[in-house]
Each structure stands twice: as C-alpha cells, then as structure tokens.
Short mmCIF file of C-alpha atoms and ligand atoms in Angstrom, two decimals:
data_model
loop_
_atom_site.label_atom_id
_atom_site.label_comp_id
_atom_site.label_asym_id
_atom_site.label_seq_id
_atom_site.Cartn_x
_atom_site.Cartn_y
_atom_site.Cartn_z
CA UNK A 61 80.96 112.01 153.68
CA UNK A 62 78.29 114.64 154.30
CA UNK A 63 74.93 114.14 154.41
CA UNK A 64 71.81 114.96 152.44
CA UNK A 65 71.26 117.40 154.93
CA UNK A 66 74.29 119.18 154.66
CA UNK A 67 74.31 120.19 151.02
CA UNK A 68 70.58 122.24 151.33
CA UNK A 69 72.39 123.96 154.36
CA UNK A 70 75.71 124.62 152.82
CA UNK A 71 73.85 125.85 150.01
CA UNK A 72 71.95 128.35 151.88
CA UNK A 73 74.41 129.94 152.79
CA UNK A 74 75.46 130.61 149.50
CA UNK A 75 71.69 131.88 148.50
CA UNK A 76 70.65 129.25 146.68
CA UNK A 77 66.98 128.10 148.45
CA UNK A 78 66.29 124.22 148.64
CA UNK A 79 63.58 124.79 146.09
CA UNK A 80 66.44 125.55 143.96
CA UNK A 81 68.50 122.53 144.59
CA UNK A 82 65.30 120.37 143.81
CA UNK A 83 65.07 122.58 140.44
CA UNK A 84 68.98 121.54 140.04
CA UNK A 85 68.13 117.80 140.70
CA UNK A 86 65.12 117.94 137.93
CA UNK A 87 67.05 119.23 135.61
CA UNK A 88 70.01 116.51 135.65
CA UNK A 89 67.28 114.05 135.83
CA UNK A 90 66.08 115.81 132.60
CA UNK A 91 69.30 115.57 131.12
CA UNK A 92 70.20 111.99 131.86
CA UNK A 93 66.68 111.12 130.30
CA UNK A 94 65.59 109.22 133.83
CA UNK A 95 62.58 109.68 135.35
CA UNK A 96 61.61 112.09 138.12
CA UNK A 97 61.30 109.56 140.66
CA UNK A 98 65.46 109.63 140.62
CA UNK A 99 65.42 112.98 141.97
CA UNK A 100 65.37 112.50 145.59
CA UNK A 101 68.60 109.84 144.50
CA UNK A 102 70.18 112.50 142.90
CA UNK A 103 70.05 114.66 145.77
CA UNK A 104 71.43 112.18 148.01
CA UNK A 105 74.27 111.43 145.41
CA UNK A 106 75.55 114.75 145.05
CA UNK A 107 76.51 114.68 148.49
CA UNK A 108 79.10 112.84 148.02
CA UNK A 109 81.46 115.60 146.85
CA UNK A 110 84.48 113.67 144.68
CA UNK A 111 88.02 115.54 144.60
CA UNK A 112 87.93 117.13 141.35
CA UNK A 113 91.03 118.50 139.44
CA UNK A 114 90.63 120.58 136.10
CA UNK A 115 93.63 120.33 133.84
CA UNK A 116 93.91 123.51 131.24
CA UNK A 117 95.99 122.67 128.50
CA UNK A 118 95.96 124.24 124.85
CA UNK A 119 92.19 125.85 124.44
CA UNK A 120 90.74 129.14 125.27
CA UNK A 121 89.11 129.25 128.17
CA UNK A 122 85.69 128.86 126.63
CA UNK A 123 84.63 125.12 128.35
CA UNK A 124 85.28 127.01 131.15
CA UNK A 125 83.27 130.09 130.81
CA UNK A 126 80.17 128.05 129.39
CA UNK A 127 80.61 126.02 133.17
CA UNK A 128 80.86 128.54 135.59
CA UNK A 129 78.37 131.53 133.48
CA UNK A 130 76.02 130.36 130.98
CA UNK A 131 73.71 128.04 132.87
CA UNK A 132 71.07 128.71 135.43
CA UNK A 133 72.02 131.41 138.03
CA UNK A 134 72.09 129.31 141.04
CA UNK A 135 73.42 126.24 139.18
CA UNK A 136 77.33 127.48 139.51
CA UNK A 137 76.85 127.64 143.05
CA UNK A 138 75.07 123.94 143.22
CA UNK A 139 77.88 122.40 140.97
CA UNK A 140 80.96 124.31 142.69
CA UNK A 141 79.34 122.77 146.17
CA UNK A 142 78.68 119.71 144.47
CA UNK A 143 82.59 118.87 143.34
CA UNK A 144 85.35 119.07 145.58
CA UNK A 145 87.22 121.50 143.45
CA UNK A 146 90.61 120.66 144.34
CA UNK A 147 92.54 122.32 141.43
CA UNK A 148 91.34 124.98 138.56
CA UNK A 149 93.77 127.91 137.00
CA UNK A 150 91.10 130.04 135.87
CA UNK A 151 88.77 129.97 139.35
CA UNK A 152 91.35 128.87 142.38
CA UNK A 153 92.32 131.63 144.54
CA UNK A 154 95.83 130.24 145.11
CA UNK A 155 98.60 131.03 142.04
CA UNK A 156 102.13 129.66 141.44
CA UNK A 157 103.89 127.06 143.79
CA UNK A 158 100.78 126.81 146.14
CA UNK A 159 98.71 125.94 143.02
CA UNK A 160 100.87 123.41 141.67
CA UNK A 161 101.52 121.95 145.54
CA UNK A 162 98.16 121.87 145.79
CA UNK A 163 97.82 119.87 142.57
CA UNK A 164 100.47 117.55 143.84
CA UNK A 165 98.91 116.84 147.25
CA UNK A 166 95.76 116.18 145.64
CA UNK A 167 96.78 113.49 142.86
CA UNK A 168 98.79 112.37 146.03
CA UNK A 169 96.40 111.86 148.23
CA UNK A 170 93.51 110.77 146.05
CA UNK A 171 95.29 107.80 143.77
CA UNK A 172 92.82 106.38 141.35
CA UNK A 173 90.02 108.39 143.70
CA UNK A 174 89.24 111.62 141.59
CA UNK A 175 87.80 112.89 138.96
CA UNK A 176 90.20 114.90 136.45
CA UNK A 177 88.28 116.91 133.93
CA UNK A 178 90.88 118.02 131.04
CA UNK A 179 90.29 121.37 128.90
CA UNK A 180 92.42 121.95 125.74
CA UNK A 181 94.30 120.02 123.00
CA UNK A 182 97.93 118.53 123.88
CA UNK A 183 100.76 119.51 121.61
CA UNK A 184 103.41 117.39 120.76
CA UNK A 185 105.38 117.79 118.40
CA UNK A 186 109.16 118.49 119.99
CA UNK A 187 107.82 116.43 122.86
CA UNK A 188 105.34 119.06 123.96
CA UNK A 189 107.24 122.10 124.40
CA UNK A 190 104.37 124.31 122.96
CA UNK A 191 102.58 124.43 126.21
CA UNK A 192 103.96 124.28 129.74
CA UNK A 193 102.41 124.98 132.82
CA UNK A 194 105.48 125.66 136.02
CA UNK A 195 108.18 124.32 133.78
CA UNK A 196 106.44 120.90 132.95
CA UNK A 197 104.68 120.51 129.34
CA UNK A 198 101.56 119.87 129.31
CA UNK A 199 102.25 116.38 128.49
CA UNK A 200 104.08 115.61 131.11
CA UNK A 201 101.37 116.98 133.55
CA UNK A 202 98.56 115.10 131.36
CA UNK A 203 100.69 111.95 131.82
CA UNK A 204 100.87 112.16 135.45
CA UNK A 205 97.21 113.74 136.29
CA UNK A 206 95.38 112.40 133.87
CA UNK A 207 96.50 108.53 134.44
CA UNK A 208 96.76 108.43 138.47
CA UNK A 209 92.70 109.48 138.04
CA UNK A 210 89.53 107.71 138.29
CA UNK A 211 88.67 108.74 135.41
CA UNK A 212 88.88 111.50 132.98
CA UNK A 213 86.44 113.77 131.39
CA UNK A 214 87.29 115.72 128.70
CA UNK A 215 85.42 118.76 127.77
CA UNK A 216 85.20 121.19 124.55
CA UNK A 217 86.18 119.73 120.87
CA UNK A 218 90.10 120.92 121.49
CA UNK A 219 90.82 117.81 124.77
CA UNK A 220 87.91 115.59 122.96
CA UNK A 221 89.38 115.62 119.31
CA UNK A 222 91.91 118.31 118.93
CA UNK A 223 90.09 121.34 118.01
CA UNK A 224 90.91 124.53 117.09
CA UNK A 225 94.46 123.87 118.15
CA UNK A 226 94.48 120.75 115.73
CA UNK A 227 93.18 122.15 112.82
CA UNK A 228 95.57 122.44 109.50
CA UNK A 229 98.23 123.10 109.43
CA UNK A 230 98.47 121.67 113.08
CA UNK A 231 102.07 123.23 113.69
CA UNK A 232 102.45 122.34 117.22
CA UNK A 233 101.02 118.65 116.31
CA UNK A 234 98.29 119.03 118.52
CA UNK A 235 96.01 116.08 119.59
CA UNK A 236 93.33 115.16 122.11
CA UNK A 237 94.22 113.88 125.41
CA UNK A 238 93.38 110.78 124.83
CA UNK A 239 95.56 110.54 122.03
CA UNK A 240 97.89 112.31 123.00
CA UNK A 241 98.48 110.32 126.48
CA UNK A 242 97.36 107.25 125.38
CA UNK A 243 93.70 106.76 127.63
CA UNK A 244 89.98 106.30 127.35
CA UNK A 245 88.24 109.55 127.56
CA UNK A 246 84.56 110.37 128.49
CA UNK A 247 84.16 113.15 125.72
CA UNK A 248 81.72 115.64 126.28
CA UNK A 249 82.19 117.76 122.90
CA UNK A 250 81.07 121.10 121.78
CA UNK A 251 82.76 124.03 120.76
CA UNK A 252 81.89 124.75 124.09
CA UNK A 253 80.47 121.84 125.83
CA UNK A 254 76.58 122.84 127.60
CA UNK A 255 77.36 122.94 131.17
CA UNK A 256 74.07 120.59 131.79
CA UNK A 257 75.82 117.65 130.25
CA UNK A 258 78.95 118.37 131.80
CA UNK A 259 77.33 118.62 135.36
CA UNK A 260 75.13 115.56 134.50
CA UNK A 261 77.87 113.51 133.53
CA UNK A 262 79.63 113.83 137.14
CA UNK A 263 76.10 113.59 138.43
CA UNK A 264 75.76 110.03 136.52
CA UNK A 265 78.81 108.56 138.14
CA UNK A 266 78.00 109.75 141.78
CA UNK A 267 74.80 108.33 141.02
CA UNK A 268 75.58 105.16 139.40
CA UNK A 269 79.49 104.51 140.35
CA UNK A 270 80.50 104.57 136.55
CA UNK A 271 80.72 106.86 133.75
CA UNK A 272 77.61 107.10 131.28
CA UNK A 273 77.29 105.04 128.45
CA UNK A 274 79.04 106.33 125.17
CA UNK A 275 79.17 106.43 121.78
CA UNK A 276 82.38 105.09 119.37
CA UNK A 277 83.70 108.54 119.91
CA UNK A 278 83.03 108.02 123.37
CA UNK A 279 80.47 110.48 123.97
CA UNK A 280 78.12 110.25 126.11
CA UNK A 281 74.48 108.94 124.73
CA UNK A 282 72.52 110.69 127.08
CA UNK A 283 73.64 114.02 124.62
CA UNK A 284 74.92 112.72 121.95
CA UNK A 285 72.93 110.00 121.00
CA UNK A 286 70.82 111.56 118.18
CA UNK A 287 70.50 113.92 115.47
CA UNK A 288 70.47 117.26 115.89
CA UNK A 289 68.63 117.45 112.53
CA UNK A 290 65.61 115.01 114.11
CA UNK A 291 64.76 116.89 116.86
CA UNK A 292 64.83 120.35 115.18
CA UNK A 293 62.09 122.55 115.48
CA UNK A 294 62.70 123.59 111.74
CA UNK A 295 62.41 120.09 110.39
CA UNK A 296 59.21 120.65 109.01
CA UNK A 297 59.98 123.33 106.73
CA UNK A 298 63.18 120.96 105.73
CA UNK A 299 60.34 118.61 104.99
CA UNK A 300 58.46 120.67 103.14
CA UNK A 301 61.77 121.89 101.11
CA UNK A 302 61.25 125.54 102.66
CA UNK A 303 64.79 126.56 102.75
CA UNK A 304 66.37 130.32 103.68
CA UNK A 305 68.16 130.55 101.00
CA UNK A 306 70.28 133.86 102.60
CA UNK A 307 70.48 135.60 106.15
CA UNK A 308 67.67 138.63 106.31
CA UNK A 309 65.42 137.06 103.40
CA UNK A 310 61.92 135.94 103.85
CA UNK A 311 62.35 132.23 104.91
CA UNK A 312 64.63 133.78 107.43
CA UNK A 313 61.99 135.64 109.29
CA UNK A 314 59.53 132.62 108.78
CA UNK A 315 61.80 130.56 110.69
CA UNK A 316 62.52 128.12 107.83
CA UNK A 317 65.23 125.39 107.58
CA UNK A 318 68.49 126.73 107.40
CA UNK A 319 70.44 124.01 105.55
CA UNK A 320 70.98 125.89 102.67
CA UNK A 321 72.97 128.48 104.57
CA UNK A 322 75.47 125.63 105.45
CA UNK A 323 73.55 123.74 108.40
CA UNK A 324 75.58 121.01 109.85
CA UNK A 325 72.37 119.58 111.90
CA UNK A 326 71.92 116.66 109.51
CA UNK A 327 75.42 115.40 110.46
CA UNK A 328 75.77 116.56 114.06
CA UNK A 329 75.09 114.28 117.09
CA UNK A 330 73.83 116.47 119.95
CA UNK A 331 71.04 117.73 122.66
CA UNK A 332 70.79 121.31 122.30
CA UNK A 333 67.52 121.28 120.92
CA UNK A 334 66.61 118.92 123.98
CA UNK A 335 68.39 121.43 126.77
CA UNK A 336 68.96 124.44 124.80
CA UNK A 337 71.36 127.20 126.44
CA UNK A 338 71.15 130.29 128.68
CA UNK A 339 69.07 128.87 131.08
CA UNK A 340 66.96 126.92 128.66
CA UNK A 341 65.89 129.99 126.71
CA UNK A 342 67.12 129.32 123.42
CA UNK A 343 69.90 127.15 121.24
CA UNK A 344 71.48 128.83 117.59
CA UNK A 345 69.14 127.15 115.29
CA UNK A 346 65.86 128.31 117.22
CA UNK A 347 67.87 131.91 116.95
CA UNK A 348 68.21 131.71 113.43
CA UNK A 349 71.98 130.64 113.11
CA UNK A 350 72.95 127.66 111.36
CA UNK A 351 74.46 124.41 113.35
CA UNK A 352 77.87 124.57 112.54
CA UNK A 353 78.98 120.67 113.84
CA UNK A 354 80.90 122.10 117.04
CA UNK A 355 80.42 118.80 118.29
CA UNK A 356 81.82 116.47 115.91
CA UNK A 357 85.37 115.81 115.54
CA UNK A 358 87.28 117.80 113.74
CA UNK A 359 84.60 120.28 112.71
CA UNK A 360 87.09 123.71 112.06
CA UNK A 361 88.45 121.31 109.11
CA UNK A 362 85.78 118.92 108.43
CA UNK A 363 82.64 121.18 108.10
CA UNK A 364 84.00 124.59 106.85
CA UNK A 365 83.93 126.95 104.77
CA UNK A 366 80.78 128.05 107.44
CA UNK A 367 77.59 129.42 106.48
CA UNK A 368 77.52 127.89 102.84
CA UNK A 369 75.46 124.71 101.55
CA UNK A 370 77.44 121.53 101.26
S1 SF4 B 536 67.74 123.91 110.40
FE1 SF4 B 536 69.40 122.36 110.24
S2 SF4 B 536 68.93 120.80 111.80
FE2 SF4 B 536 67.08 122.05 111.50
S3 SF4 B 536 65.88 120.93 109.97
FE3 SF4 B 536 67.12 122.41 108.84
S4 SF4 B 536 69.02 121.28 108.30
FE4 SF4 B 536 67.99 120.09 109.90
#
C-alpha cells in the first residue's frame, strides 16, 4: 500500500501542488456532508489506490466525459492517481486483445477485491446480442465483471435505470445492470452523473470500508437525499408565485422560478444546487434552464415532453 506521503509526491509530478490535493480532500469532505476535521482521513484513505475496472456498455460516453473534463482542473489528475485504473475503453492506452487480457488478469487477480464502475444500459432482448464488446455481449461480460467485484457502481441514468437506451419503444429491451444481471447497485444517477459524487462515493468506501448509505433506488443520500426544488435559489419567487412564464420574457431575466417552463425540481432528488458544475461555477437552474429530472428513473419517458408545465 503506499503511503500518505506518496500520493502528494506522485502527484507532483503530475503538476498538481499539495495545496491542491488538500483543496481535493475539502471538497469530498464537502460532498459527503462530514466535517473538515475528516480531511487529513481522507488524505490518508485515498492512498489506498483500489483496482478499478470501468465497464462501457450501451450509453454514450457522456458519464465518462463529465469524469475525466468537467470538474476542477487538477481533480482528473487527483482521481486518476487516486484509483488503480485497471481497465477503461475510452482512456486506456492498450486496444484489442491486450485490453480485454488485461481485463481478464485483473478480475483474475482481484476476486471480490475491486471496484467495477458500469456505464450504459444492458440489452437483452435475443440474449444480448445488441451490444458486444470482443465477441462477448455485454451481458455476458456484465455477468462475469460485474459479479466477481466488490462492488459495483453504476453511473449515468442508462446502467442506473435504463436510460436513453430504455426509453419506448425499448427495441433492444434494454435494462439497468442491476436488472439486467440480477445485483445490488450503488446508483449514482444523472443524465450525466457530477463527477464530485462519483469521486466521493469511491472516496466514502476507502474511507469507511463500505459503500454510502442509499436511498430505495439505491442512491446515494449524501446527493440524493433531498429536493432539488428545496434548496433552489429560485424558491422564493416559486413562493411568491413569480413564474417565467416563457424563455427571453421578463421573469426570465429577473431570475424567477422556472416551473412553468416545465421544471422537474419539485420531483427531482439531487445536489447540484449544493455542488453545482464546472468547477462549482454554476448548475442549469442558476443558468436559467429548467431541471429536467436527469436523475430520476426513467426521466426521457417519465418527465417529457421538456420545457412545458406539467
Ligand atoms: S426553478 Fe424549479 S426547483 Fe427552483 S423553485 Fe422553481 S420549480 Fe423549484
């Protein structure tokens, strides 16, 4: 195991100063809701580097981008050093049979040891021949990764309740992964997931040795445990029944409630008004655009049309 001392080292190599990593170890304690006091623990902890293997199976890529872009600049660097990234499509440098060895080896050698984080809806109708990965559907491979792991994490509304890929008509029978292979999932959902509660949620169980606490949906409650609608900035002007009543008019440039153009917020259980996005600078409500539910179940079918009242 390396030691505290190792990670501000290996870190500096990459650039990223120790003031940085402390910055890194605030803001997880920020997002687990524990107080600063755990921060020296969570620098410890992340030192503990558990194999990781990401599983890609029907999605588009966008979990991922939101992890490795969208958050603070030197944050990529912190979580990439923080997991043992054993296996990832989108970011390894190996391709084709040395990928899929390396996958092998790793579930091999690390039986009920790591960490698999899952991207992507299953299909399964036909038993699963709608998505294949070096001949083997992506059943098959969610079967074998996903149950010789620790645990699993799945990330983005497609692996956490279908998604996009499991909206009607469904013609490839689509489901999540825990559904689909017959598991308990940690679901960290969003249409994408922030990459904040994704890294605190691995942060959490080198921490504490488990998984966070979760919801019936099995998100965790660190994110999901409230209302986006209660913590809104515009809740006021929903208060005082100041609504924008169309994109451009007056109550839009006031900054009033936006439930009237088809806010989900009152139904949606999230942080983003907590963390935000783009390095903490802003979330879609605060920019004017209505919540659209990206992290409830089934939200392409259950809270569309988009942009209308309910
Ligand atoms: S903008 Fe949405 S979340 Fe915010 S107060 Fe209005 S309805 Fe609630």
């Amino acid at each position: 195991m390396d030691s505290f001392i190792d990670v501000p080292e290996r870190l500096a190599l990459k650039g990223v100063s120790r003031r940085d990593f402390m910055k890194f170890c605030g803001l997880m304690a920020t997002v687990l809701g524990l107080p600063m006091s755990f921060v020296p623990k969570i620098a410890h902890a992340v030192a503990k580097r558990p194999p990781v293997v990401w599983l890609h199976f029907a999605e588009c890529t966008g979990c991922t981008e939101s992890f490795i872009r969208s958050t603070h600049p030197w944050a990529a660097d912190i979580i990439l050093d923080t997991i043992d990234l054993a296996y990832h499509e989108t970011i390894m440098a190996a391709a084709g049979d040395q990928a899929e060895e390396i996958l092998e080896k790793t579930v091999k050698d690390n039986k009920g040891k790591f960490i698999c984080i899952a991207e992507g809806a299953i299909p399964t109708k036909d038993k699963g021949v709608y998505g294949k990965i070096h001949g083997k559907t992506f059943l098959e491979i969610g079967n074998h990764v996903c149950k010789n792991a620790l645990a699993t994490i799945a990330v983005g509304n497609c692996a956490c309740s279908g998604g996009v890929a499991a909206a009607k008509p469904n013609p490839t029978e689509c489901k999540s992964v825990a559904e689909a292979i017959g598991i308990k999932t940690v679901n960290l959902e969003g249409c994408p997931p922030n990459a904040d509660n994704m890294v605190a949620t691995v942060v959490h169980f080198l921490l504490f040795g488990k998984m966070p606490a979760v919801d019936d949906l099995g998100r965790p409650l660190f994110a999901y445990g409230y209302l986006i609608h209660d913590n809104c900035p515009r809740r006021g002007h929903y208060e005082n029944e100041e609504f924008v009543q169309e994109f451009g008019d007056e109550g839009a440039a006031k900054g009033w409630c936006l439930l009237k153009v088809g806010c989900a917020g009152p139904k949606t259980y999230h942080n983003c008004p907590k963390i935000k996005w783009n390095q903490g600078t802003n979330w879609p409500i605060e920019a004017g655009h209505p919540c659209i539910g990206c992290s409830e179940p089934k939200f392409w079918d259950e809270m569309a049309p988009f942009y209308v009242a309910k």
